[in-house]
mmCIF file of C-alpha atoms in Angstrom:
data_model
loop_
_atom_site.group_PDB
_atom_site.id
_atom_site.type_symbol
_atom_site.label_atom_id
_atom_site.label_comp_id
_atom_site.label_asym_id
_atom_site.label_seq_id
_atom_site.Cartn_x
_atom_site.Cartn_y
_atom_site.Cartn_z
ATOM 1 C CA MET S 1 -3.319 -6.297 22.712
ATOM 2 C CA ARG S 2 -5.829 -5.014 20.243
ATOM 3 C CA ARG S 3 -4.863 -1.979 18.289
ATOM 4 C CA LYS S 4 -7.155 0.979 17.573
ATOM 5 C CA SER S 5 -9.104 0.866 14.416
ATOM 6 C CA PHE S 6 -8.965 3.773 12.077
ATOM 7 C CA THR S 7 -11.959 2.968 9.883
ATOM 8 C CA SER S 8 -14.009 5.922 11.238
ATOM 9 C CA MET S 9 -11.271 8.462 10.426
ATOM 10 C CA THR S 10 -11.639 10.901 7.510
ATOM 11 C CA CYS S 11 -8.131 10.016 6.274
ATOM 12 C CA SER S 12 -7.458 7.799 3.322
ATOM 13 C CA ILE S 13 -3.978 6.916 4.623
ATOM 14 C CA ALA S 14 -5.304 5.888 8.094
ATOM 15 C CA ARG S 15 -8.085 3.791 6.616
ATOM 16 C CA ALA S 16 -5.791 2.118 4.086
ATOM 17 C CA VAL S 17 -3.188 1.224 6.748
ATOM 18 C CA ASP S 18 -6.098 -0.067 8.841
ATOM 19 C CA ALA S 19 -7.298 -2.249 5.909
ATOM 20 C CA ILE S 20 -3.850 -3.691 5.337
ATOM 21 C CA GLY S 21 -2.819 -4.256 8.895
ATOM 22 C CA ASP S 22 0.748 -4.032 9.907
ATOM 23 C CA ALA S 23 4.308 -4.645 8.726
ATOM 24 C CA TRP S 24 3.713 -8.461 8.480
ATOM 25 C CA ALA S 25 0.898 -7.815 6.074
ATOM 26 C CA PHE S 26 3.051 -5.724 3.853
ATOM 27 C CA LEU S 27 5.742 -8.502 3.809
ATOM 28 C CA ILE S 28 3.090 -11.137 2.982
ATOM 29 C CA LEU S 29 1.762 -9.027 0.122
ATOM 30 C CA ARG S 30 5.396 -8.494 -1.100
ATOM 31 C CA ASP S 31 5.918 -12.260 -1.304
ATOM 32 C CA LEU S 32 2.562 -12.869 -2.984
ATOM 33 C CA MET S 33 3.325 -10.185 -5.629
ATOM 34 C CA ARG S 34 5.933 -12.623 -6.817
ATOM 35 C CA GLY S 35 3.433 -15.395 -7.357
ATOM 36 C CA PRO S 36 1.114 -17.788 -5.442
ATOM 37 C CA CYS S 37 2.458 -19.113 -2.191
ATOM 38 C CA ARG S 38 1.530 -21.898 0.106
ATOM 39 C CA PHE S 39 1.235 -21.281 3.858
ATOM 40 C CA GLU S 40 4.403 -23.101 4.733
ATOM 41 C CA ASP S 41 6.416 -21.238 1.987
ATOM 42 C CA LEU S 42 5.241 -17.965 3.538
ATOM 43 C CA ARG S 43 5.974 -19.025 7.025
ATOM 44 C CA GLN S 44 9.505 -20.039 6.117
ATOM 45 C CA SER S 45 10.261 -17.108 3.818
ATOM 46 C CA LEU S 46 9.146 -14.599 6.508
ATOM 47 C CA ASP S 47 10.241 -16.515 9.567
ATOM 48 C CA ILE S 48 6.856 -15.583 11.039
ATOM 49 C CA PRO S 49 5.094 -17.384 13.885
ATOM 50 C CA THR S 50 2.287 -19.626 12.614
ATOM 51 C CA ASP S 51 -0.416 -17.867 14.628
ATOM 52 C CA THR S 52 0.714 -14.488 13.393
ATOM 53 C CA LEU S 53 0.678 -15.656 9.783
ATOM 54 C CA THR S 54 -2.730 -17.185 10.142
ATOM 55 C CA ALA S 55 -4.217 -13.964 11.614
ATOM 56 C CA ARG S 56 -2.625 -11.754 8.889
ATOM 57 C CA LEU S 57 -3.703 -13.997 6.057
ATOM 58 C CA LYS S 58 -7.268 -14.017 7.439
ATOM 59 C CA LYS S 59 -7.381 -10.187 7.658
ATOM 60 C CA LEU S 60 -5.907 -9.801 4.182
ATOM 61 C CA GLU S 61 -8.486 -12.276 2.767
ATOM 62 C CA GLN S 62 -11.377 -10.557 4.585
ATOM 63 C CA GLY S 63 -10.243 -7.179 3.144
ATOM 64 C CA GLY S 64 -10.228 -8.632 -0.343
ATOM 65 C CA LEU S 65 -6.439 -8.254 -0.863
ATOM 66 C CA ILE S 66 -5.766 -11.949 -1.174
ATOM 67 C CA GLU S 67 -7.713 -15.140 -1.848
ATOM 68 C CA ARG S 68 -7.023 -18.699 -0.863
ATOM 69 C CA ARG S 69 -7.619 -21.846 -2.772
ATOM 70 C CA PRO S 70 -6.968 -25.431 -1.857
ATOM 71 C CA TYR S 71 -4.336 -27.305 -3.594
ATOM 72 C CA GLY S 72 -3.467 -30.961 -4.181
ATOM 73 C CA ASN S 73 -5.554 -33.677 -2.639
ATOM 74 C CA HIS S 74 -5.698 -31.896 0.702
ATOM 75 C CA ALA S 75 -8.872 -29.983 1.275
ATOM 76 C CA ARG S 76 -7.243 -28.327 4.315
ATOM 77 C CA ARG S 77 -4.097 -27.051 2.565
ATOM 78 C CA PHE S 78 -4.208 -23.789 0.760
ATOM 79 C CA GLU S 79 -2.223 -21.510 -1.425
ATOM 80 C CA TYR S 80 -2.695 -17.812 -1.379
ATOM 81 C CA LEU S 81 -2.958 -15.518 -4.384
ATOM 82 C CA ILE S 82 -3.006 -11.748 -4.523
ATOM 83 C CA THR S 83 -6.157 -10.206 -5.891
ATOM 84 C CA LYS S 84 -6.500 -7.216 -8.278
ATOM 85 C CA LYS S 85 -7.141 -5.092 -5.197
ATOM 86 C CA GLY S 86 -3.944 -6.342 -3.598
ATOM 87 C CA THR S 87 -1.945 -6.012 -6.850
ATOM 88 C CA SER S 88 -2.976 -2.392 -7.027
ATOM 89 C CA LEU S 89 -0.786 -1.776 -3.967
ATOM 90 C CA ARG S 90 2.351 -2.479 -6.123
ATOM 91 C CA THR S 91 3.047 1.254 -6.669
ATOM 92 C CA VAL S 92 2.871 1.840 -2.901
ATOM 93 C CA MET S 93 5.240 -1.071 -2.301
ATOM 94 C CA ILE S 94 7.659 0.186 -4.874
ATOM 95 C CA ALA S 95 7.516 3.713 -3.416
ATOM 96 C CA LEU S 96 8.281 2.263 0.017
ATOM 97 C CA ALA S 97 11.167 0.214 -1.356
ATOM 98 C CA HIS S 98 12.607 3.328 -3.114
ATOM 99 C CA TRP S 99 12.258 5.318 0.162
ATOM 100 C CA GLY S 100 13.984 2.521 2.020
ATOM 101 C CA ASP S 101 16.794 2.341 -0.583
ATOM 102 C CA ARG S 102 17.388 6.078 -0.254
ATOM 103 C CA TRP S 103 17.135 6.567 3.511
ATOM 104 C CA ILE S 104 17.465 3.298 5.296
ATOM 105 C CA ASN S 105 19.686 0.944 3.214
ATOM 106 C CA THR S 106 22.492 3.493 3.060
ATOM 107 C CA ASP S 107 25.055 0.914 4.492
ATOM 108 C CA ARG S 108 24.604 -1.350 1.416
ATOM 109 C CA ALA S 109 26.314 -1.360 -1.962
ATOM 110 C CA GLY S 110 22.932 -0.640 -3.583
ATOM 111 C CA PRO S 111 19.298 -1.678 -3.486
ATOM 112 C CA PRO S 112 18.589 -5.321 -2.686
ATOM 113 C CA VAL S 113 15.909 -5.429 -5.454
ATOM 114 C CA GLU S 114 15.842 -3.486 -8.684
ATOM 115 C CA ILE S 115 12.567 -2.600 -10.316
ATOM 116 C CA TYR S 116 12.678 -2.499 -14.103
ATOM 117 C CA ASN S 117 10.555 -2.470 -17.313
ATOM 118 C CA ALA S 118 10.114 -5.989 -18.545
ATOM 119 C CA ALA S 119 10.051 -4.818 -22.210
ATOM 120 C CA THR S 120 13.207 -2.683 -22.150
ATOM 121 C CA GLY S 121 15.125 -3.811 -19.103
ATOM 122 C CA HIS S 122 15.449 -0.202 -17.997
ATOM 123 C CA PRO S 123 14.940 0.817 -14.373
ATOM 124 C CA VAL S 124 11.631 2.433 -13.599
ATOM 125 C CA ALA S 125 11.214 5.622 -11.552
ATOM 126 C CA LEU S 126 8.232 6.749 -9.613
ATOM 127 C CA ARG S 127 7.083 10.213 -10.478
ATOM 128 C CA MET S 128 4.387 12.668 -9.450
ATOM 129 C CA VAL S 129 2.881 14.133 -12.592
ATOM 130 C CA ASP S 130 0.230 16.796 -13.219
ATOM 131 C CA SER S 131 -2.845 14.831 -14.356
ATOM 132 C CA VAL S 132 -3.651 17.312 -17.171
ATOM 133 C CA THR S 133 -0.245 18.454 -18.546
ATOM 134 C CA GLY S 134 1.629 15.202 -17.808
ATOM 135 C CA GLU S 135 4.573 17.324 -16.549
ATOM 136 C CA ASP S 136 6.570 16.221 -13.544
ATOM 137 C CA THR S 137 5.475 17.902 -10.286
ATOM 138 C CA PRO S 138 8.370 18.549 -7.816
ATOM 139 C CA PRO S 139 7.647 17.684 -4.181
ATOM 140 C CA SER S 140 7.890 21.344 -3.244
ATOM 141 C CA GLN S 141 4.824 21.980 -5.489
ATOM 142 C CA ILE S 142 2.667 19.215 -3.992
ATOM 143 C CA LEU S 143 -0.010 20.434 -1.573
ATOM 144 C CA SER S 144 -3.284 19.056 -0.186
ATOM 145 C CA ARG S 145 -6.706 20.613 -0.384
ATOM 146 C CA PRO S 146 -10.096 19.366 0.832
ATOM 147 C CA GLY S 147 -11.693 16.821 -1.505
ATOM 148 C CA PRO S 148 -15.325 15.944 -1.938
ATOM 149 C CA GLY S 149 -15.225 13.409 0.917
ATOM 150 C CA ALA S 150 -13.610 15.803 3.451
ATOM 151 C CA ASP S 151 -15.481 16.539 6.706
ATOM 152 C CA ASP S 152 -15.381 20.003 8.448
ATOM 153 C CA ALA S 153 -12.565 19.078 10.741
ATOM 154 C CA LEU S 154 -10.312 18.036 7.834
ATOM 155 C CA ARG S 155 -11.271 21.149 5.868
ATOM 156 C CA ARG S 156 -10.225 23.340 8.824
ATOM 157 C CA ALA S 157 -6.981 21.376 9.258
ATOM 158 C CA LEU S 158 -6.061 21.659 5.576
ATOM 159 C CA ASP S 159 -7.088 25.348 5.417
ATOM 160 C CA ALA S 160 -4.877 26.070 8.506
ATOM 161 C CA ALA S 161 -1.910 24.166 6.891
ATOM 162 C CA LEU S 162 -2.238 26.211 3.636
ATOM 163 C CA GLY S 163 -2.516 29.485 5.442
ATOM 164 C CA THR S 164 -2.713 32.317 2.933
ATOM 165 C CA ALA S 165 -1.623 30.211 -0.042
ATOM 166 C CA GLU S 166 -3.746 30.734 -3.192
ATOM 167 C CA ILE S 167 -5.660 27.492 -3.742
ATOM 168 C CA PRO S 168 -6.449 26.723 -7.395
ATOM 169 C CA PRO S 169 -10.108 25.497 -7.776
ATOM 170 C CA SER S 170 -10.595 21.727 -7.479
ATOM 171 C CA PRO S 171 -11.955 19.879 -10.505
ATOM 172 C CA HIS S 172 -14.409 18.312 -8.014
ATOM 173 C CA VAL S 173 -15.982 21.645 -7.134
ATOM 174 C CA LYS S 174 -18.755 23.043 -9.436
ATOM 175 C CA LYS S 175 -18.093 26.500 -10.882
ATOM 176 C CA GLY S 176 -19.402 29.259 -8.823
ATOM 177 C CA LEU S 177 -19.046 27.384 -5.544
ATOM 178 C CA LYS S 178 -16.353 28.338 -2.999
ATOM 179 C CA ASN S 179 -13.397 25.931 -3.006
ATOM 180 C CA GLY S 180 -13.068 24.304 0.378
#
């Protein structure tokens, strides 16, 4: 069964999820972030049906998240490498792993994978920081406002969600223009 495409939605999350695909695609990207993989290595590592892996690799390649290159003397055998675009999902993958460690893997002695700084050996933590001050922003202080790419429906939805909250001006809105 074909799933609905979200490419026409005015939502960065929906369009990003659409570009990546599904859970299999995230797991393929996870494996490729560790280094180049051959088709059979991915199939065995993930215990994924061949047809499913073929389809997901094709979608990831078409989306520019991975590239394939032939290896050995076989023009029909390929290894897959993650691209810069695919590698930029690392923060998303780490955030998903941290969330899973906190809320899903509670029955384990600890996280199955630890993320650390290669230079210091210290664990790394994901943080939301104010882009100007560099100070941590607690989750309770994080809100959404319409950006320059918002359509009218999204603007109405965000305005309704904010209610009467005072909205600081966006750096994307020129002085003198109404925010939103």
